[in-house]
Coordinates of C-alpha atoms and ligand atoms in Angstrom, one line a residue:
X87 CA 107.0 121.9 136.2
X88 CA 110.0 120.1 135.4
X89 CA 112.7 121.3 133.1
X90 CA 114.0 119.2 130.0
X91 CA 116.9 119.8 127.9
X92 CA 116.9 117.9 124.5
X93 CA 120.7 117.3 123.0
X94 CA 121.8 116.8 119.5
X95 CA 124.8 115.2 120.3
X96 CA 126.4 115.5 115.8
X97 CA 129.9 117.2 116.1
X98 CA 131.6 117.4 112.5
X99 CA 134.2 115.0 112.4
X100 CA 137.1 116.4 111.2
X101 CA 137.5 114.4 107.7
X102 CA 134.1 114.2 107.5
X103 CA 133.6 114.8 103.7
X104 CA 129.7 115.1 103.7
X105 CA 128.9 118.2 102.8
X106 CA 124.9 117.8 104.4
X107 CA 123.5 119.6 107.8
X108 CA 120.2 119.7 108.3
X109 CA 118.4 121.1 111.7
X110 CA 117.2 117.7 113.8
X111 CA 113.9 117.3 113.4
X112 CA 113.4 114.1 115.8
X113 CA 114.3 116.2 118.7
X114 CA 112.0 119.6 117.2
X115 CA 109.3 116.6 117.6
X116 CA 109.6 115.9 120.8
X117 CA 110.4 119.5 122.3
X118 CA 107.3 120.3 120.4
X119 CA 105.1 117.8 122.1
X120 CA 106.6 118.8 125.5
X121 CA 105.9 122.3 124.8
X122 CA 102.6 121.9 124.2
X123 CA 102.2 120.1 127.1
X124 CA 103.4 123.2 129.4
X125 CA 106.9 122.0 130.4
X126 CA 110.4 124.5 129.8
X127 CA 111.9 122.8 127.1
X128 CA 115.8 123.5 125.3
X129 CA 117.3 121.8 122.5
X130 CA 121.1 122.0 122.7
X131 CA 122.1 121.5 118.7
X132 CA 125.9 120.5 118.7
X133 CA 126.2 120.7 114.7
X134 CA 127.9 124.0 115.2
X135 CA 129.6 123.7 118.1
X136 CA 132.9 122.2 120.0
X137 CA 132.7 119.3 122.3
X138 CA 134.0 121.6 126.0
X139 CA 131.6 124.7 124.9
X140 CA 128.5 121.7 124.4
X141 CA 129.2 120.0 127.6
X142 CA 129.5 123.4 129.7
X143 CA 126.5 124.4 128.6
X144 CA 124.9 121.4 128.9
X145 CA 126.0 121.6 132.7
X146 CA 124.7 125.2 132.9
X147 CA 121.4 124.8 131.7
X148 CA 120.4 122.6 134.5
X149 CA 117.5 120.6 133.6
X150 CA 115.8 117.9 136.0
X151 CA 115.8 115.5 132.6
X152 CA 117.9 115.2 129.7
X153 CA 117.1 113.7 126.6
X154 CA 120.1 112.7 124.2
X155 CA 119.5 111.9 120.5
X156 CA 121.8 108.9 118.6
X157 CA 122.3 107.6 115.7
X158 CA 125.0 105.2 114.9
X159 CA 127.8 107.5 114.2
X160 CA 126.9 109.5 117.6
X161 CA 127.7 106.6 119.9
X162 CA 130.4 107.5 121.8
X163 CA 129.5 111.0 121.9
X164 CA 126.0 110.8 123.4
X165 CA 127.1 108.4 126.0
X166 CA 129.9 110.8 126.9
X167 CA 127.0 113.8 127.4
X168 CA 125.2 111.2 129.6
X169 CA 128.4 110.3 131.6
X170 CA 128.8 114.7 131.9
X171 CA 125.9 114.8 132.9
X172 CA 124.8 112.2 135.6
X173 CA 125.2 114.0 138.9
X174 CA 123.8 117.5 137.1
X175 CA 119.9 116.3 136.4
X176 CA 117.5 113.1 137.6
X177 CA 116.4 110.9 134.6
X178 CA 118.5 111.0 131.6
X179 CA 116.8 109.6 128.7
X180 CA 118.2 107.8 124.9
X181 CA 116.4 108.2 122.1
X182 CA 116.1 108.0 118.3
X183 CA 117.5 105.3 115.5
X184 CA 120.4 103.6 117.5
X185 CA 118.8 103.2 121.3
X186 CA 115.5 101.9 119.0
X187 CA 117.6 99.1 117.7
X188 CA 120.3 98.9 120.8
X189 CA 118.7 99.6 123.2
X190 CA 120.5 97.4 125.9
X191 CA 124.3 99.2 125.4
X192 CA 122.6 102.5 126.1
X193 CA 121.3 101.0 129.9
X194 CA 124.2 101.0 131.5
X195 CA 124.6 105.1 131.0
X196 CA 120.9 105.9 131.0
X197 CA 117.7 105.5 133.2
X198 CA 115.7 105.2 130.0
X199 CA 115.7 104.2 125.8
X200 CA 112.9 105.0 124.4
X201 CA 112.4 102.7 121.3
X202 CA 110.6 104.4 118.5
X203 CA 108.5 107.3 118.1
X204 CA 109.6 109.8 120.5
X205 CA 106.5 112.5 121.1
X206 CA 104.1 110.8 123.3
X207 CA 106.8 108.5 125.2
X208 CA 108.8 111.1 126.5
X209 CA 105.6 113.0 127.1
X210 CA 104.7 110.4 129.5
X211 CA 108.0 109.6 131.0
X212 CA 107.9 113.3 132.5
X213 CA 104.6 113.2 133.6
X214 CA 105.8 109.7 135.3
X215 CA 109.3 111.1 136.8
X216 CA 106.6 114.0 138.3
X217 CA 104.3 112.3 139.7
X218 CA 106.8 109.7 141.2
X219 CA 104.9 107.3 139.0
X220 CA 106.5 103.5 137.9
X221 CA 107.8 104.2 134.2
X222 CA 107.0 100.3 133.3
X223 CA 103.6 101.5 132.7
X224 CA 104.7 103.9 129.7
X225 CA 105.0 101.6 126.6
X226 CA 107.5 101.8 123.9
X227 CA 110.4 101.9 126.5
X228 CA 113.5 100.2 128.4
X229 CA 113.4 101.1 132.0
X230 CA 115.1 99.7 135.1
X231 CA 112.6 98.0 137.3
X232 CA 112.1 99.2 140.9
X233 CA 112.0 96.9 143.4
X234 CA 110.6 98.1 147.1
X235 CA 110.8 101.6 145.3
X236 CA 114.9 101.3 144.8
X237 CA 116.0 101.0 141.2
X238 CA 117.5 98.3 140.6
X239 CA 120.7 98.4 138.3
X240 CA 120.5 95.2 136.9
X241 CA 116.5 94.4 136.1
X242 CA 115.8 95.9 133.0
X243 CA 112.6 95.5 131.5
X244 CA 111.2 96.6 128.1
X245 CA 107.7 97.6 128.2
X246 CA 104.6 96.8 126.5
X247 CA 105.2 98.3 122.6
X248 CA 103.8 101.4 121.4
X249 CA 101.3 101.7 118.5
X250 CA 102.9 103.7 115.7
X251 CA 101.6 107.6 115.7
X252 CA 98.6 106.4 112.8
X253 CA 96.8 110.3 112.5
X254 CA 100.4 112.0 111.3
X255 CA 98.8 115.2 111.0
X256 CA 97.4 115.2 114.4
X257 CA 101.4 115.5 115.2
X258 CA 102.2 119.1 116.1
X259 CA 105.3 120.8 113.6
X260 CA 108.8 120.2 115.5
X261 CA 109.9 123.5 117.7
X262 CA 111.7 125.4 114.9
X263 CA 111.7 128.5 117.1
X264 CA 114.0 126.0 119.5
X265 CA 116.6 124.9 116.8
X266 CA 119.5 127.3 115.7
X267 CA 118.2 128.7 112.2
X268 CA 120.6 131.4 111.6
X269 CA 123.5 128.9 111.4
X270 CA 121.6 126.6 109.2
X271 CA 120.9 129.0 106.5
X272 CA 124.2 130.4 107.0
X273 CA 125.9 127.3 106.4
X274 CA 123.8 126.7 103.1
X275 CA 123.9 129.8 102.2
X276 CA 127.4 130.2 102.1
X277 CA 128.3 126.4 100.6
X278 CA 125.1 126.2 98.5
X279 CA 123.6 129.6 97.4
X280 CA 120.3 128.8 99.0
X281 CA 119.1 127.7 102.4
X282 CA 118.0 124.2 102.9
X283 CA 115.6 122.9 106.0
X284 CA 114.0 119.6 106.1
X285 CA 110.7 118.3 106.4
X286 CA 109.2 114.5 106.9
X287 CA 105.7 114.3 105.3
X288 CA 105.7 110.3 105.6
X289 CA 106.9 107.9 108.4
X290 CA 108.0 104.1 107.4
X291 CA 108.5 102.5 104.4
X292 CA 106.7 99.3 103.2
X293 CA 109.6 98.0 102.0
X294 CA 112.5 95.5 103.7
X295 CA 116.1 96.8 102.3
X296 CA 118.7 94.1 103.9
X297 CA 120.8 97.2 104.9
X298 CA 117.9 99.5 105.9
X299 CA 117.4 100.5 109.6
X300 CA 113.4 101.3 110.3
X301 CA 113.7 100.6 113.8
X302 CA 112.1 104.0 114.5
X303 CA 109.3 104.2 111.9
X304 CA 108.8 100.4 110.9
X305 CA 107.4 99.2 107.8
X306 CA 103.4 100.7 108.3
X307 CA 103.7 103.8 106.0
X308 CA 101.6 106.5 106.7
X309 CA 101.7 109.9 105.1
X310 CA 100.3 113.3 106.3
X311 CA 98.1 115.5 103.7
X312 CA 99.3 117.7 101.1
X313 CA 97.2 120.5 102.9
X314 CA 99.2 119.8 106.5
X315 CA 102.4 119.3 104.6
X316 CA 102.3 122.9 102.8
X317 CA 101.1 124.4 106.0
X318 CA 105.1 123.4 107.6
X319 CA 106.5 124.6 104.7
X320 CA 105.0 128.0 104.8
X321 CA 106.1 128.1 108.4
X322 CA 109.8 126.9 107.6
X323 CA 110.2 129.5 104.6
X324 CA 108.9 132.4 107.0
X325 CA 112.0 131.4 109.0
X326 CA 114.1 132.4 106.3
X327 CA 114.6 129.1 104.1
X328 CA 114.2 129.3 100.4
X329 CA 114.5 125.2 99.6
X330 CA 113.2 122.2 101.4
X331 CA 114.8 119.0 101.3
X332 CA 111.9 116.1 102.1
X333 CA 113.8 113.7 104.5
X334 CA 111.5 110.8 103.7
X335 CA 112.5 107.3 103.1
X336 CA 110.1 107.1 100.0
X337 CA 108.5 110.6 99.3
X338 CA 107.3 109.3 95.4
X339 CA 105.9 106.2 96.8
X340 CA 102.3 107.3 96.2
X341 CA 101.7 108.6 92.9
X342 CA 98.1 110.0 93.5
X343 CA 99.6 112.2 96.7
X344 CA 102.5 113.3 94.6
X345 CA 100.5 114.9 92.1
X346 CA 97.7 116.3 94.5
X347 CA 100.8 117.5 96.6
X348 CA 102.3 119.2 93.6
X349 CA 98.8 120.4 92.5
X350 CA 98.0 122.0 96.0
X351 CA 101.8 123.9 95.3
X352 CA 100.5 125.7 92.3
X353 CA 97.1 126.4 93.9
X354 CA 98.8 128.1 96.7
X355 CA 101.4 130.1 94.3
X356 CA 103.9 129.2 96.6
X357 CA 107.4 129.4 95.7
X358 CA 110.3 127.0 97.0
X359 CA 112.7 124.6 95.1
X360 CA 112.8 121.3 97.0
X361 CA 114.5 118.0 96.7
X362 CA 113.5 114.4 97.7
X363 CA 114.2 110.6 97.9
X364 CA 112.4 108.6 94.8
X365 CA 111.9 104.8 94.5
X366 CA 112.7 104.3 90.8
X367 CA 109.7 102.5 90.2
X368 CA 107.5 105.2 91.2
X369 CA 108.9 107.2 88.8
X370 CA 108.1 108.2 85.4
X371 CA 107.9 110.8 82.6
X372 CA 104.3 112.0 83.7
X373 CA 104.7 112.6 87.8
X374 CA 108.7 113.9 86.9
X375 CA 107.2 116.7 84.9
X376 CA 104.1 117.3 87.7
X377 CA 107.1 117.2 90.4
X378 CA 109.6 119.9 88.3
X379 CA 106.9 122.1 87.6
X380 CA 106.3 122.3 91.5
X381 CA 109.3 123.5 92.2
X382 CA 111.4 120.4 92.5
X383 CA 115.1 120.5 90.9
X384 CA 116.7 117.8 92.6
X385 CA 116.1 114.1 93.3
X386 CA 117.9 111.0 94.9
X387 CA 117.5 107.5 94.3
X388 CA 119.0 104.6 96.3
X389 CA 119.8 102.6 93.5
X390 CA 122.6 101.0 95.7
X391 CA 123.5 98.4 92.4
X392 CA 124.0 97.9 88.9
X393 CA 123.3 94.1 88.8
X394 CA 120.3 92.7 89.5
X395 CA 121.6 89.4 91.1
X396 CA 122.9 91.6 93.7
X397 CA 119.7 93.9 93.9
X398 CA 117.5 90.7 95.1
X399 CA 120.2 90.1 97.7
X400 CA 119.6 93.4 98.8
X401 CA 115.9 92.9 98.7
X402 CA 115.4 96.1 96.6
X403 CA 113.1 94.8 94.6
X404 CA 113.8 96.8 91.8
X405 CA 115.6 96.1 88.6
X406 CA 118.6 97.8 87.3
X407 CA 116.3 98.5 83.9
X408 CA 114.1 100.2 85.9
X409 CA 116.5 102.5 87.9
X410 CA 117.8 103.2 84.4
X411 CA 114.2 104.6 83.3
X412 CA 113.8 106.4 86.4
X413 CA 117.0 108.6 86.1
X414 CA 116.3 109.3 82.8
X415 CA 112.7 110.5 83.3
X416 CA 113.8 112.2 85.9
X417 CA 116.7 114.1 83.9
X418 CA 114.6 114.8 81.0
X419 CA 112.4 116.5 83.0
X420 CA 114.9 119.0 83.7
X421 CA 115.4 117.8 87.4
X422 CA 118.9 117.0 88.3
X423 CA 119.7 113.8 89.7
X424 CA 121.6 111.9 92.4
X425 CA 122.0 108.2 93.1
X426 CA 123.6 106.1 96.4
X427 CA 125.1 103.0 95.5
X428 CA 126.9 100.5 97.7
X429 CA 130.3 98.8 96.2
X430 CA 131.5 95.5 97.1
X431 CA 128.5 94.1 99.5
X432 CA 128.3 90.4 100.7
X433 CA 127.9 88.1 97.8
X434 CA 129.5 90.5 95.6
X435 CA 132.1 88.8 93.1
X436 CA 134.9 91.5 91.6
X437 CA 132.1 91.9 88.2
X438 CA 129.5 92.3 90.1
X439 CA 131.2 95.5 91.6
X440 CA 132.4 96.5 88.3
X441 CA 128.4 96.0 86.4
X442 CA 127.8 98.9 89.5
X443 CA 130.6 101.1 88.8
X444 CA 130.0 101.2 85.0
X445 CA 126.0 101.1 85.4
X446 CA 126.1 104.1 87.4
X447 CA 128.8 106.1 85.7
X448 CA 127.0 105.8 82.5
X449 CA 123.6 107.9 83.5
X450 CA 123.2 111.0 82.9
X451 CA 123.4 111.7 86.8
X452 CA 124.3 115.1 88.5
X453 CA 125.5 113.7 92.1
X454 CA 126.9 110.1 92.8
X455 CA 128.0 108.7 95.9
X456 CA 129.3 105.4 96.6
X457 CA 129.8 103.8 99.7
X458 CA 131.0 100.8 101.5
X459 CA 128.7 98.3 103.3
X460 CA 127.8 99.3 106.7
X461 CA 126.1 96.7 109.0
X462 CA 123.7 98.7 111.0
X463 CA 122.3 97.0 114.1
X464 CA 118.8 96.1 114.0
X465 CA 119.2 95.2 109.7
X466 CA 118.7 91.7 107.8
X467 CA 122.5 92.5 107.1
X468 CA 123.7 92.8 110.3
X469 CA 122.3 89.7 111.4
X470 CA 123.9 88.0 108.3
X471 CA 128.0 89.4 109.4
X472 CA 127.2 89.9 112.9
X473 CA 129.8 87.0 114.0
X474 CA 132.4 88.8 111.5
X475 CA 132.0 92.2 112.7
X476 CA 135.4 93.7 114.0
X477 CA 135.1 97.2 114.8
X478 CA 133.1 100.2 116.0
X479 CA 131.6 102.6 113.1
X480 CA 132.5 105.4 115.0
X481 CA 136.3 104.7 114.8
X482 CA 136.9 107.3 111.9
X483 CA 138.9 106.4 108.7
X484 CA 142.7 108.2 107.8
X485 CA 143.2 107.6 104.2
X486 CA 141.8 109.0 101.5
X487 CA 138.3 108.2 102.4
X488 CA 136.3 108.4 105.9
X489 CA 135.0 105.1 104.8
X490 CA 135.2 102.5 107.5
X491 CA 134.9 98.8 106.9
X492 CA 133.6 97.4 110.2
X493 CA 133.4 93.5 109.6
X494 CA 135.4 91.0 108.1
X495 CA 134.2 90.9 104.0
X496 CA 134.6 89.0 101.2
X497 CA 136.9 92.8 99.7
X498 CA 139.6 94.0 101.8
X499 CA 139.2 97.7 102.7
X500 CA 141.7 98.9 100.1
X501 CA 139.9 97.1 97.5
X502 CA 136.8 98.4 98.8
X503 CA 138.5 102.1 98.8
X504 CA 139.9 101.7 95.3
X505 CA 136.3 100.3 93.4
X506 CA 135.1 103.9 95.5
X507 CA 138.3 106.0 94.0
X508 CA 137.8 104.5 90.6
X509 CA 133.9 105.2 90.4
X510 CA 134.3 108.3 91.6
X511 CA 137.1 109.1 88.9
X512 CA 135.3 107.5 86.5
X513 CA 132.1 109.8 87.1
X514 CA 134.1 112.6 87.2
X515 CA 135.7 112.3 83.6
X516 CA 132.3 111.5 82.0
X517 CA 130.8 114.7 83.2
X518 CA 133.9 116.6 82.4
X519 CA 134.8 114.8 78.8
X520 CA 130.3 114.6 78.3
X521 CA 130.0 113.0 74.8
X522 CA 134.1 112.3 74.5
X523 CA 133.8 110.4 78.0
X524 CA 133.3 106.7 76.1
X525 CA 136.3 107.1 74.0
X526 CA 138.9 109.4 76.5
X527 CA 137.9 107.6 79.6
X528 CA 137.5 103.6 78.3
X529 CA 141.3 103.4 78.2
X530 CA 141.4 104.3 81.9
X531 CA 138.4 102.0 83.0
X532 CA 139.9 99.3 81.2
X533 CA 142.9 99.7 83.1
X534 CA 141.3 99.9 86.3
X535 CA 139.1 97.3 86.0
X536 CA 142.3 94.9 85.6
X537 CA 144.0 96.4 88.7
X538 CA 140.5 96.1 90.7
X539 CA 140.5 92.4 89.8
X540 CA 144.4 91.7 90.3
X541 CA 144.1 93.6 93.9
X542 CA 142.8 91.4 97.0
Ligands
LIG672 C1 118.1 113.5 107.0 C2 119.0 112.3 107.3 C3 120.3 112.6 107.4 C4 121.0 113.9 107.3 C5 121.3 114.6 108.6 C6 120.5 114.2 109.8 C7 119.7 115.5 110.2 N1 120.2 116.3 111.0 O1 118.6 115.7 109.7 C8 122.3 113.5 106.6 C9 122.2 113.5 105.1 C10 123.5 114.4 106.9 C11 122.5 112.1 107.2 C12 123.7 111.5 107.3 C13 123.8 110.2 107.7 N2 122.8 109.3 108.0 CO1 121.0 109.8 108.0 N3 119.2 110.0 107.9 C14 118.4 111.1 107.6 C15 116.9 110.6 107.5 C16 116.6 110.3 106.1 C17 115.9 111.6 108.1 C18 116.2 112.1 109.5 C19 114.9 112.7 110.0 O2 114.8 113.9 109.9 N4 114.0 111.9 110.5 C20 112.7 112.4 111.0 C21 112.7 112.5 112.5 C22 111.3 113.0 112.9 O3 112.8 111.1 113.0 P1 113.9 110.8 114.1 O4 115.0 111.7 114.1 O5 114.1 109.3 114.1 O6 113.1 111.2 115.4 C23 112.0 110.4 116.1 C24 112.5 109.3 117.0 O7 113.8 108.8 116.7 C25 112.5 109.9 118.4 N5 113.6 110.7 118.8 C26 114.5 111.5 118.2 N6 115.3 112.1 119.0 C27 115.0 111.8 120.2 C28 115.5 112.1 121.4 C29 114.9 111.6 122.6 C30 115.5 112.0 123.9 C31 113.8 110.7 122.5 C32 113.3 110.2 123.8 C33 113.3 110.4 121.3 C34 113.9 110.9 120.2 O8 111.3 110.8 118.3 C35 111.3 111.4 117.0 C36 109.9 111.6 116.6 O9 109.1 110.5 116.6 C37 117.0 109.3 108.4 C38 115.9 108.3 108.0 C39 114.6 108.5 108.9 N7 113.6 107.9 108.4 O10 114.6 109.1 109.9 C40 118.4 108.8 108.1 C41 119.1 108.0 109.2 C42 118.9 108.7 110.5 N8 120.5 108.1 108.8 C43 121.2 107.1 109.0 C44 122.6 106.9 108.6 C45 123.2 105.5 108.7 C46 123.3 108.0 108.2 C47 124.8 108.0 107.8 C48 125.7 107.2 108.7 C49 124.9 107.6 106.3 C50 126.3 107.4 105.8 N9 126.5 106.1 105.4 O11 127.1 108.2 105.7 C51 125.2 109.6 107.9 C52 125.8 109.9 109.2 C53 126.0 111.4 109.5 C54 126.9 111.6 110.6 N10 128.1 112.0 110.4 O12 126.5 111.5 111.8 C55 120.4 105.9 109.6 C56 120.7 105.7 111.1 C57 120.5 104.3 111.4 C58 120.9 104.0 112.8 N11 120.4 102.8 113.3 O13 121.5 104.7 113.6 C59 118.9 106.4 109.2 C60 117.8 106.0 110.2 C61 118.6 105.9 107.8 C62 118.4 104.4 107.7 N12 117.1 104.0 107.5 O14 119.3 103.6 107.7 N13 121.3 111.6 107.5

């Protein structure tokens, strides 16, 4: 049977300031689903590694395919594995978010992209390379075509689509054996006081965020059952993890799961803190209680603005009243809270960013990240700044912030850096300063909102 190794290709950046790693599930997924199927399977994780001991053992573990993961910040470093690794195995295969949406700049490195849901298409692509099969007959990928049984390097075709998985709990769990636990829950451990895994209990969201890449998922949302849900979590605490973080895009979407999900906790006695995404309108006073009494102490909302002018360019469809009521449902419930926002996106006018910077500072939130607009390929957005887009996301940033401005916006990057610098001081002093923060800190946002408009 043939041998597959599945990379991870994530190396922390050195400024990286995110403080998050979690085990890759995507490629637990598909090394599950090879398993199963009888084949040798390895998963080479890079989170905790260095690029020269990644590549060597890459080399050494000799598998007839190789399947690399990417994601828009892992560009350069997955196509560097597939150069490593050309003359060492006989298919090498892309897969995940940035081949789904790209998968044409990934052609000239691989034999393969596989666009979408990963489990059955590299199932079939092995059972294909076996039997000497033609891979045009898989669907859901980008092959080359062969012509009198050469490959040619230029005929690339893209095969029929493949239906989204529609029975999710008919998927088996990702190979947690196969990913490097110890490290995970030493890192947390260590950084957090507890050790967090993740878990997707949904796939695709209904809803069409400018910004938002779905390429993998799409927009058909489709959830598993509380019952198959609980059954990963017991298996991922019996690895030694004591918190799940639900990676879902919109784990509160359905209110009726939520509770029976939270209900199904308490039935079980089973004992885990966890943390989630929430829409802010699927959120209220009721489900937030249901939701902390199950165990859940933290949640994130993408708010992403404080003006609602600029949320209906985004095509949130929410309102900034309604994020408002969310957060504080949420709070009072006892759950702490984080919120993403994005500062200074197209259409944006210097009050606009400002209506964000105070909105968000002035909720009771616990975590608070701003970022700059990001383009990703395959979004409403990108399409919109495509023809002003001047460099590659992986190119890291030096100053204060590892926030890269890759097109050419309406806010120059320092202005851009400072509306991030000022939010982030201005959250900072309202939960130091608590009820003092509205007199102590005006006098500096009044400041800085004049230098943010005087600064182009
Ligand atoms: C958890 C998460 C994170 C975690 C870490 C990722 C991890 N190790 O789990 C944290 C919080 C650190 C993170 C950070 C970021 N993230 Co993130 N993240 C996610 C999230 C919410 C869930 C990931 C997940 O577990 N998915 C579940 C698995 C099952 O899905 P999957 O990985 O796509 O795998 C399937 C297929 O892709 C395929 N597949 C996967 N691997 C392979 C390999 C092969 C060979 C094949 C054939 C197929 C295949 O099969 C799998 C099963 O069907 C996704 C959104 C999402 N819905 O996936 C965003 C997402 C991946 N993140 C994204 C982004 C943009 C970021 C950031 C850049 C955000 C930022 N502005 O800082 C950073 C970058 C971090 C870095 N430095 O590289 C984007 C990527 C978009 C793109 N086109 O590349 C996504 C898709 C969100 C979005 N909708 O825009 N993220």
């Amino acid at each position: 049977m043939a041998s597959v190794l599945l990379i991870y290709p994530y190396f922390n950046p050195q400024n990286n300031r995110s403080i998050f790693r979690f085990p890759p599930l995507g490629v637990g997924y598909v090394a599950s689903s090879l398993r199963n199927a009888g084949y040798d399977v390895g998963i080479l994780d890079c989170t905790f590694m260095n690029r020269e001991d990644a590549i060597a053992d890459a080399v050494a573990y000799g598998a007839d395919v190789v399947g690399i993961y990417c994601m828009v910040t892992m560009r350069d470093e997955c196509i560097r594995f597939a150069r490593a690794l050309r003359e060492q195995c006989d298919l090498l295969v892309a897969g995940g978010p940035l081949p789904s949406c790209d998968p044409h700049s990934f052609m000239e490195d691989f034999d393969i992209v596989v666009r979408g849901e990963g489990e059955k298409a590299m199932l079939e692509i092995v059972r294909a390379y076996e039997n000497g099969s033609d891979f045009e007959s898989v669907p859901g990928i980008v092959c080359r075509r062969k012509i009198s049984g050469e490959t040619s390097k230029d005929g690339i075709v893209f095969t029929a689509s493949r239906k989204l998985e529609a029975y999710l709990d008919e998927i088996a769990f990702p190979a947690r054996d196969l990913l490097q636990n110890d490290r995970y829950i030493e890192y947390s451990k260590r950084r957090f006081g507890h050790s967090t895994t993740t878990i997707i209990t949904t796939r695709g969201c209904p809803f069409k965020c400018e910004f938002c890449s779905n390429a993998v998922f799409g927009i058909s949302y489709r959830e598993r059952s509380p019952e198959n849900v609980l059954l990963e979590v017991e298996q991922a605490l019996s690895y030694g993890y004591d918190r799940i973080h639900f990676a879902d895009d919109v784990f509160t979407l359905n209110r009726e799961r939520i509770l029976k999900f939270c209900e199904e906790i308490g039935k079980r006695e089973l004992f885990f803190k966890w943390e989630c995404l929430g829409r802010v309108d699927s959120i209220d006073r009721d489900i937030a209680i249901a939701m902390k009494n199950a165990g859940c102490d933290r949640i994130f909302f993408g708010i992403e603005s404080g003006n609602d002018r600029v949320l209906k360019t985004m095509n949130k469809k929410i309102t900034v009243e309604e994020a408002r009521k969310a957060v504080n449902s949420a709070h009072a419930a006892g759950i702490r809270t984080g919120a993403f926002f994005i500062l200074c996106y197209p259409g944006e006018t210097d009050e606009t960013v400002l209506d964000t910077i105070r909105f968000a500072t002035s909720l009771p939130l616990d975590y608070l990240s701003f970022t700059v607009p990001y383009p990703l390929p395959g979004t409403a957005l990108f399409e919109r700044v495509k023809h002003k887009i001047k460099k590659d996301w992986t190119v890291p940033g030096r100053f204060f912030s590892d926030h890269v401005l890759i097109f050419d916006a309406e806010f120059s990057e320092t202005k851009m850096k400072l509306a991030i610098l000022k939010g982030q001081i201005q959250f900072g002093l309202r939960k130091r300063l608590g009820k003092h923060a509205f007199f102590a800190g005006k006098p500096f946002e009044t400041l800085t909102d004049g230098i943010f408009r005087l600064i182009r």
